[in-house]
mmCIF file of N, CA, C and O and ligand atoms in Angstrom:
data_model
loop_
_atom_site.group_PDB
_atom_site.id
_atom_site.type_symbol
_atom_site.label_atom_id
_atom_site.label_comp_id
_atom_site.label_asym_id
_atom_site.label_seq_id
_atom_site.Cartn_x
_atom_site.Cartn_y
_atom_site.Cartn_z
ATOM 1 N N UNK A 915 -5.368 -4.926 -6.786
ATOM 2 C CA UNK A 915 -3.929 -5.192 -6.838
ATOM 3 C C UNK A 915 -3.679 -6.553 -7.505
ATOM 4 O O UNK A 915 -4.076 -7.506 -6.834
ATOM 5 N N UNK A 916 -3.175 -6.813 -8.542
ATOM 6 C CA UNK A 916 -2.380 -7.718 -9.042
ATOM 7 C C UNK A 916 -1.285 -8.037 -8.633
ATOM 8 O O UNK A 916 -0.477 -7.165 -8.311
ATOM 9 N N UNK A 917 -0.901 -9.772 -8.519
ATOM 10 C CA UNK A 917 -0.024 -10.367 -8.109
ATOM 11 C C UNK A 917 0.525 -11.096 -8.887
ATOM 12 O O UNK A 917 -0.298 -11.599 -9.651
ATOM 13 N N UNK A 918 1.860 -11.508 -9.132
ATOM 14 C CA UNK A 918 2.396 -12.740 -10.215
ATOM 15 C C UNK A 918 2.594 -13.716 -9.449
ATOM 16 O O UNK A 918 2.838 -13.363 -8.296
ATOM 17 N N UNK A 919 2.588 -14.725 -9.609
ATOM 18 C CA UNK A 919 3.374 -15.816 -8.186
ATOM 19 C C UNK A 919 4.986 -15.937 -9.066
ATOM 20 O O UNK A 919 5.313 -15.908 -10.252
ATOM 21 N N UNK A 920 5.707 -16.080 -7.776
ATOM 22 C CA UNK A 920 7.399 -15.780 -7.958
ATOM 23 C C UNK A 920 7.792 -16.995 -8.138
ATOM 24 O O UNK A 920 9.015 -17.133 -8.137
ATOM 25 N N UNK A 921 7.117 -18.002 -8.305
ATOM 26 C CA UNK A 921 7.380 -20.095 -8.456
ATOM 27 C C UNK A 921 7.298 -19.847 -10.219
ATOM 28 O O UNK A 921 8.238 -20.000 -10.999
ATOM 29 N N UNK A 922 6.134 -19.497 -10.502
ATOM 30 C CA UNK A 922 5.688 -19.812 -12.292
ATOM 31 C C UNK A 922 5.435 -18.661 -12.885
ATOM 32 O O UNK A 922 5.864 -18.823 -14.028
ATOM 33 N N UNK A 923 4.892 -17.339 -12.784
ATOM 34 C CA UNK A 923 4.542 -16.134 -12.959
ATOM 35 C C UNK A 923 2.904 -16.649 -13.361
ATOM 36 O O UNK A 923 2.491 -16.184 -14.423
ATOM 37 N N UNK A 924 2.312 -17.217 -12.888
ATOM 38 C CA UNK A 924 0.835 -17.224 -12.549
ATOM 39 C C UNK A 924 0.396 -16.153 -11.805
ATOM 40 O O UNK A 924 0.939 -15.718 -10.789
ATOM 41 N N UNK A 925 -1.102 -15.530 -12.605
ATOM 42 C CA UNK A 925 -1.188 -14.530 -11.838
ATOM 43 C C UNK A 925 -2.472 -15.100 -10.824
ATOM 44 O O UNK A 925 -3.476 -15.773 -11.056
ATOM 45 N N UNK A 926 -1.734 -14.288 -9.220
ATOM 46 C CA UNK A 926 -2.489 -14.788 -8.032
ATOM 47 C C UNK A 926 -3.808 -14.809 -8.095
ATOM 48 O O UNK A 926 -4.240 -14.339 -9.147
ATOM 49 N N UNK A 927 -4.547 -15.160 -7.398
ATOM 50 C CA UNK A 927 -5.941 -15.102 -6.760
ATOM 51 C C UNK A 927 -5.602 -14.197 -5.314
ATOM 52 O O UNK A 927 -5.149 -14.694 -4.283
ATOM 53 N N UNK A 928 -5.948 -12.718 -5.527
ATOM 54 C CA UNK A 928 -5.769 -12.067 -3.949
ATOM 55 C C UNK A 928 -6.982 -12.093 -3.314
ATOM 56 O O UNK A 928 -7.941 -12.841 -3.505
ATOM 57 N N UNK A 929 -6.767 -10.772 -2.172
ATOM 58 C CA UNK A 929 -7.661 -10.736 -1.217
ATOM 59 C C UNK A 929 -8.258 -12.155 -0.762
ATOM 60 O O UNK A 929 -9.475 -12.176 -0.941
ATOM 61 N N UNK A 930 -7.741 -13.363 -0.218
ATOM 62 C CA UNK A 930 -8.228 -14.010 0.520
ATOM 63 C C UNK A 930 -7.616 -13.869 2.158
ATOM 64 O O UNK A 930 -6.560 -13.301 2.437
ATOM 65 N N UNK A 931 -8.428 -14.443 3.028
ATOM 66 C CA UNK A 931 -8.094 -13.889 4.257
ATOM 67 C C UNK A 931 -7.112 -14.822 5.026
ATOM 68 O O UNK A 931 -7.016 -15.986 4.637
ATOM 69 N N UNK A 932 -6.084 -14.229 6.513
ATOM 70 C CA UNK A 932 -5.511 -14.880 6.861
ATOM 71 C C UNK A 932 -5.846 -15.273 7.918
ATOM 72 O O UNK A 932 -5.580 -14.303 8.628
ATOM 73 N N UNK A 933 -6.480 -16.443 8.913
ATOM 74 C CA UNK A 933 -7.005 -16.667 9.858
ATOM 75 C C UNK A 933 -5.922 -17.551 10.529
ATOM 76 O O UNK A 933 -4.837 -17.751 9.983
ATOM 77 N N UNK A 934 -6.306 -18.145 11.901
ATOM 78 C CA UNK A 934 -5.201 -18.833 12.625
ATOM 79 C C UNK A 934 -6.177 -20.107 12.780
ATOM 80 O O UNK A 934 -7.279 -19.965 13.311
ATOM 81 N N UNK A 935 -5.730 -21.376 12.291
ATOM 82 C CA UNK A 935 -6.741 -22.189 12.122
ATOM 83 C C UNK A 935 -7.272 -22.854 13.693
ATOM 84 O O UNK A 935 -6.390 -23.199 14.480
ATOM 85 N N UNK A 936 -8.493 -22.980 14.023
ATOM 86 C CA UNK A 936 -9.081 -23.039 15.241
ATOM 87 C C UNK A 936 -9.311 -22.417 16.138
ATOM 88 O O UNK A 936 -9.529 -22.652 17.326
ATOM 89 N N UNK A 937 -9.224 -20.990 15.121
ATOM 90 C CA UNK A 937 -10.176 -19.693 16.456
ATOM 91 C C UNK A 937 -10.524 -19.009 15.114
ATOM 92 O O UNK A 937 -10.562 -19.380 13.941
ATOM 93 N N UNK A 938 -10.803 -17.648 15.892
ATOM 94 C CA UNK A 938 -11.139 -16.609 15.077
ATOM 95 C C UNK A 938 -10.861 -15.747 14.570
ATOM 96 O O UNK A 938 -11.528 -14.956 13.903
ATOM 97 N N UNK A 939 -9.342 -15.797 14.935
ATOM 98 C CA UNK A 939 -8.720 -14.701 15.113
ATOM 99 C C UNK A 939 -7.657 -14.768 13.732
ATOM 100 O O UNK A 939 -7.322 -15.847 13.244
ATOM 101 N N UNK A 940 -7.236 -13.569 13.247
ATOM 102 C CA UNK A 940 -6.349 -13.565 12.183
ATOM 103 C C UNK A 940 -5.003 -12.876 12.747
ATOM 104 O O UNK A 940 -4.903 -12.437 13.893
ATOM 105 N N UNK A 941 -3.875 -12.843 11.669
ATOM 106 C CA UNK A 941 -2.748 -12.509 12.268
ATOM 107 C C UNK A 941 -2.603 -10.841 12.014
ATOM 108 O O UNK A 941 -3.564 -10.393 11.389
ATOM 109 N N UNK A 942 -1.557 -9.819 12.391
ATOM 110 C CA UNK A 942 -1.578 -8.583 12.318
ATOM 111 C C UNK A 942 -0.282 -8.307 12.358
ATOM 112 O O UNK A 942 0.387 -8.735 13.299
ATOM 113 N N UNK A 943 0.337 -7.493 11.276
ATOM 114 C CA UNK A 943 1.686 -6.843 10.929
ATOM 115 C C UNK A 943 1.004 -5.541 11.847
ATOM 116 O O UNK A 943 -0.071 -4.946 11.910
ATOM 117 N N UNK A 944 3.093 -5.485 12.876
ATOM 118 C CA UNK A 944 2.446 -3.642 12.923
ATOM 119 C C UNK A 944 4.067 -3.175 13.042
ATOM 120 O O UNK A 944 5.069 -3.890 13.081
ATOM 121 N N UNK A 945 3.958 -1.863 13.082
ATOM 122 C CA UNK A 945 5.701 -1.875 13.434
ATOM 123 C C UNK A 945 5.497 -0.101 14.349
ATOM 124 O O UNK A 945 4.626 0.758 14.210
ATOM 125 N N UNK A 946 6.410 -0.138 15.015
ATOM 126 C CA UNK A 946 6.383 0.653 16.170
ATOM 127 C C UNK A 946 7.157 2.074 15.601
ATOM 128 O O UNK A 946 8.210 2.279 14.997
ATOM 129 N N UNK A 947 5.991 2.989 16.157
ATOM 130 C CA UNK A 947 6.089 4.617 15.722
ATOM 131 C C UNK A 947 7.215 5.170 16.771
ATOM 132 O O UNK A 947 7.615 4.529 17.744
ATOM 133 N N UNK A 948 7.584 6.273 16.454
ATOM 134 C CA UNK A 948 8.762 6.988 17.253
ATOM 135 C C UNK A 948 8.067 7.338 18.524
ATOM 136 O O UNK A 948 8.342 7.117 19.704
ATOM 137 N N UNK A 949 7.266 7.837 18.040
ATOM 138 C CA UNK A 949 6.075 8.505 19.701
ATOM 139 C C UNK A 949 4.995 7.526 20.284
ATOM 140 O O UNK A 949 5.016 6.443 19.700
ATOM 141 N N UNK A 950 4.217 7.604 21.111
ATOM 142 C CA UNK A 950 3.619 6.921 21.368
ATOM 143 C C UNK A 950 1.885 6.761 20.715
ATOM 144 O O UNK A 950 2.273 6.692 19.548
ATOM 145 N N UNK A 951 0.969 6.698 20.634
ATOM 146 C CA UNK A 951 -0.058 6.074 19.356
ATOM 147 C C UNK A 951 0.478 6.419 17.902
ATOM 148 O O UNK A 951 -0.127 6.833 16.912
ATOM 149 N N UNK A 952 1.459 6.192 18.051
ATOM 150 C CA UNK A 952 2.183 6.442 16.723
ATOM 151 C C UNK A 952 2.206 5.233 16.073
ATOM 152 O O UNK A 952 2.801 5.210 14.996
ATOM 153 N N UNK A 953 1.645 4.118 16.515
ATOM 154 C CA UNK A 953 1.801 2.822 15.862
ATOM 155 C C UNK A 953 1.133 2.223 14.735
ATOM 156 O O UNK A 953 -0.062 2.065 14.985
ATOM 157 N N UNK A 954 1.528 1.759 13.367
ATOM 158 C CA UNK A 954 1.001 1.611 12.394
ATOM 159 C C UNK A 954 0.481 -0.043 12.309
ATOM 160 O O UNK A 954 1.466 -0.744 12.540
ATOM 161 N N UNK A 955 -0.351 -0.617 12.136
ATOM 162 C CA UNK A 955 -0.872 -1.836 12.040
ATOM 163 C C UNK A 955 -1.984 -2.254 10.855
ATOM 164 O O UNK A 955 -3.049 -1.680 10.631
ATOM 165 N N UNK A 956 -1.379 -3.524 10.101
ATOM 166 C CA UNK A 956 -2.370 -3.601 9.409
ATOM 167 C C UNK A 956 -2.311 -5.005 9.412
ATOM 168 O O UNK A 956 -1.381 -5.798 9.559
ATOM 169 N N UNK A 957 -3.903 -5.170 9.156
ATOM 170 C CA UNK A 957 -4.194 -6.973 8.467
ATOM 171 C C UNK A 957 -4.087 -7.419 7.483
ATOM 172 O O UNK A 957 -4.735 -7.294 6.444
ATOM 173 N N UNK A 958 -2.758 -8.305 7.899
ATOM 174 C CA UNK A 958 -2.498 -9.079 5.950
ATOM 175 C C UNK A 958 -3.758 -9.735 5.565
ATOM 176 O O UNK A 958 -4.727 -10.057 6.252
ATOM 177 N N UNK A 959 -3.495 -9.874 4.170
ATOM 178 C CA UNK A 959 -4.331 -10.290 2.881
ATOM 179 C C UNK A 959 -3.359 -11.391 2.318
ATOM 180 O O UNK A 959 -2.136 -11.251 2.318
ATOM 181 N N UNK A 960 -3.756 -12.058 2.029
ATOM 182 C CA UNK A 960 -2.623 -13.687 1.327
ATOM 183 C C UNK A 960 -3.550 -13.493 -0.403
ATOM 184 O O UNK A 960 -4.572 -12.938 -0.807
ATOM 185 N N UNK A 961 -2.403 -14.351 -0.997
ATOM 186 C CA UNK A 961 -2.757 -14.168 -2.561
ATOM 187 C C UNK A 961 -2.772 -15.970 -2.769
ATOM 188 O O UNK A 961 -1.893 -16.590 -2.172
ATOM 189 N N UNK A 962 -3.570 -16.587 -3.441
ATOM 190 C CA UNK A 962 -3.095 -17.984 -3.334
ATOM 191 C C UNK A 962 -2.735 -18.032 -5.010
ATOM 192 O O UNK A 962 -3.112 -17.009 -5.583
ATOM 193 N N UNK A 963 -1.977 -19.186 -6.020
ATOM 194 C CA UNK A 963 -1.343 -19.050 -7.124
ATOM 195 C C UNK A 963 -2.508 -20.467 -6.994
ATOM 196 O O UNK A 963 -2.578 -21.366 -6.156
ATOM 197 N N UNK A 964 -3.450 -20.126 -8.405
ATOM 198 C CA UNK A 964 -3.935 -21.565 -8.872
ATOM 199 C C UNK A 964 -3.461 -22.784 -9.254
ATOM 200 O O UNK A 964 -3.879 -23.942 -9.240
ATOM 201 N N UNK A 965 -2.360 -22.144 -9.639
ATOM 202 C CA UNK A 965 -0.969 -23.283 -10.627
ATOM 203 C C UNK A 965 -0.338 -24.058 -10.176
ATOM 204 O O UNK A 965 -0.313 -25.243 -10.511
ATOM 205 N N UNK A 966 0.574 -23.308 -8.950
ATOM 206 C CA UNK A 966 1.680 -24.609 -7.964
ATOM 207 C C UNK A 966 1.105 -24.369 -6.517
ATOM 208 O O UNK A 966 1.661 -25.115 -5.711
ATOM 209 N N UNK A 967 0.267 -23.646 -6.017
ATOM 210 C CA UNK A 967 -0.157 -23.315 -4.782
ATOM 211 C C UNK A 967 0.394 -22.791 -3.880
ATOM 212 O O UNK A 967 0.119 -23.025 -2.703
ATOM 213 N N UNK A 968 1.380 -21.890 -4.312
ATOM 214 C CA UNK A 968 2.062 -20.850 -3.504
ATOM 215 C C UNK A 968 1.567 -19.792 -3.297
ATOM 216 O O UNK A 968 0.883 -19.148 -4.092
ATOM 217 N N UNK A 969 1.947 -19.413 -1.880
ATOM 218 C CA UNK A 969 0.710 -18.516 -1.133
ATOM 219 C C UNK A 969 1.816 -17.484 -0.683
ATOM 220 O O UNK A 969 2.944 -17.757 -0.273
ATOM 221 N N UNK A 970 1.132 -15.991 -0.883
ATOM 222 C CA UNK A 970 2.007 -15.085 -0.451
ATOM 223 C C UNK A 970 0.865 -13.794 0.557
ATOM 224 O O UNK A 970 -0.313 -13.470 0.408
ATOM 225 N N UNK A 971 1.696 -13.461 1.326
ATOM 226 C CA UNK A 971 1.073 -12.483 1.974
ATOM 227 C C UNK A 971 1.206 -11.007 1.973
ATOM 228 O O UNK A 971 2.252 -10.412 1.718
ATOM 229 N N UNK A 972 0.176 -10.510 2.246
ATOM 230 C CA UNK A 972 0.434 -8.964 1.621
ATOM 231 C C UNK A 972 -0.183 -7.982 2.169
ATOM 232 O O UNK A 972 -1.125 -8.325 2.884
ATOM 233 N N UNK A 973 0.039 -6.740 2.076
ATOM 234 C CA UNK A 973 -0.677 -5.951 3.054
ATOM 235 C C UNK A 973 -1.491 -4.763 2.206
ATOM 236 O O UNK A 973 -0.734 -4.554 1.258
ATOM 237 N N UNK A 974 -2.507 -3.981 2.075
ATOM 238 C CA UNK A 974 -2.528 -2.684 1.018
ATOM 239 C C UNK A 974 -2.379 -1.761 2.133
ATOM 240 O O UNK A 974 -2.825 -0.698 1.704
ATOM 241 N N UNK A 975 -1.891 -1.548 3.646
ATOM 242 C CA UNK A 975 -1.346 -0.225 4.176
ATOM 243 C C UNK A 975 -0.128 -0.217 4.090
ATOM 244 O O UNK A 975 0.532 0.461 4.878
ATOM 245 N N UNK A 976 0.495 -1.016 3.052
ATOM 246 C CA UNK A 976 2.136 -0.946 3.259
ATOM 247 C C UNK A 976 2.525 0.733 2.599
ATOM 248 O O UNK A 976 3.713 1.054 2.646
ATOM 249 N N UNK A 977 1.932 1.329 2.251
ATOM 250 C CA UNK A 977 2.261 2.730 2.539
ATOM 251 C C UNK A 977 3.079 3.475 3.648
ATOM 252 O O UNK A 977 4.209 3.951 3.754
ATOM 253 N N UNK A 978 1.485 3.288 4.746
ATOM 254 C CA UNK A 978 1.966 3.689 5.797
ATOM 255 C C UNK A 978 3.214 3.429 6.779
ATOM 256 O O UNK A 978 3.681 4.124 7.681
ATOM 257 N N UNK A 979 3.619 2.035 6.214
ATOM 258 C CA UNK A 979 4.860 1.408 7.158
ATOM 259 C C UNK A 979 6.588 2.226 6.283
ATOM 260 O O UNK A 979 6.874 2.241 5.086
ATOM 261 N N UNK A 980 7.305 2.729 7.346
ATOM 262 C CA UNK A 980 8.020 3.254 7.024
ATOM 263 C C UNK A 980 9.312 2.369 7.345
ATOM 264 O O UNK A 980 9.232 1.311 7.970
ATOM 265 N N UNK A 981 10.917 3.079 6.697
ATOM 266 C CA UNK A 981 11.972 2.314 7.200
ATOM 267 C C UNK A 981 12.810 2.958 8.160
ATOM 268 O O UNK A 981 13.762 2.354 8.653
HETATM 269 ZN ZN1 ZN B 718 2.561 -20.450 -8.941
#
């Protein structure tokens, strides 16, 4: 997946990871299904821009997330 950064149109550096600094743990998008294990969750991916250092986050199950 290609990214532009939305500051300069530099194209990102993706797939780096999103961690919570001083554990181990990373953060998790999920959004809640009509039924119950119906719940969709995924682990963002951040893109960093070499140029001005704007960082964006992103998901590749955004498929599955509906409106
Ligand atoms: Zn940039």
């Amino acid at each position: 997946m290609k990214m532009i950064c939305i500051q300069c149109q530099t194209e990102m550096i993706t797939d780096c990871s999103v961690t919570v600094e001083g554990g181990m743990f990373g953060i998790k998008i999920s959004q809640k299904g009509n039924k119950l294990f119906n719940n969709i969750s995924a682990v963002p991916k951040s893109a960093v821009c070499p140029n001005c250092g704007n960082v964006s986050l992103y998901i590749e199950e955004y498929k599955q997330f509906k409106k």
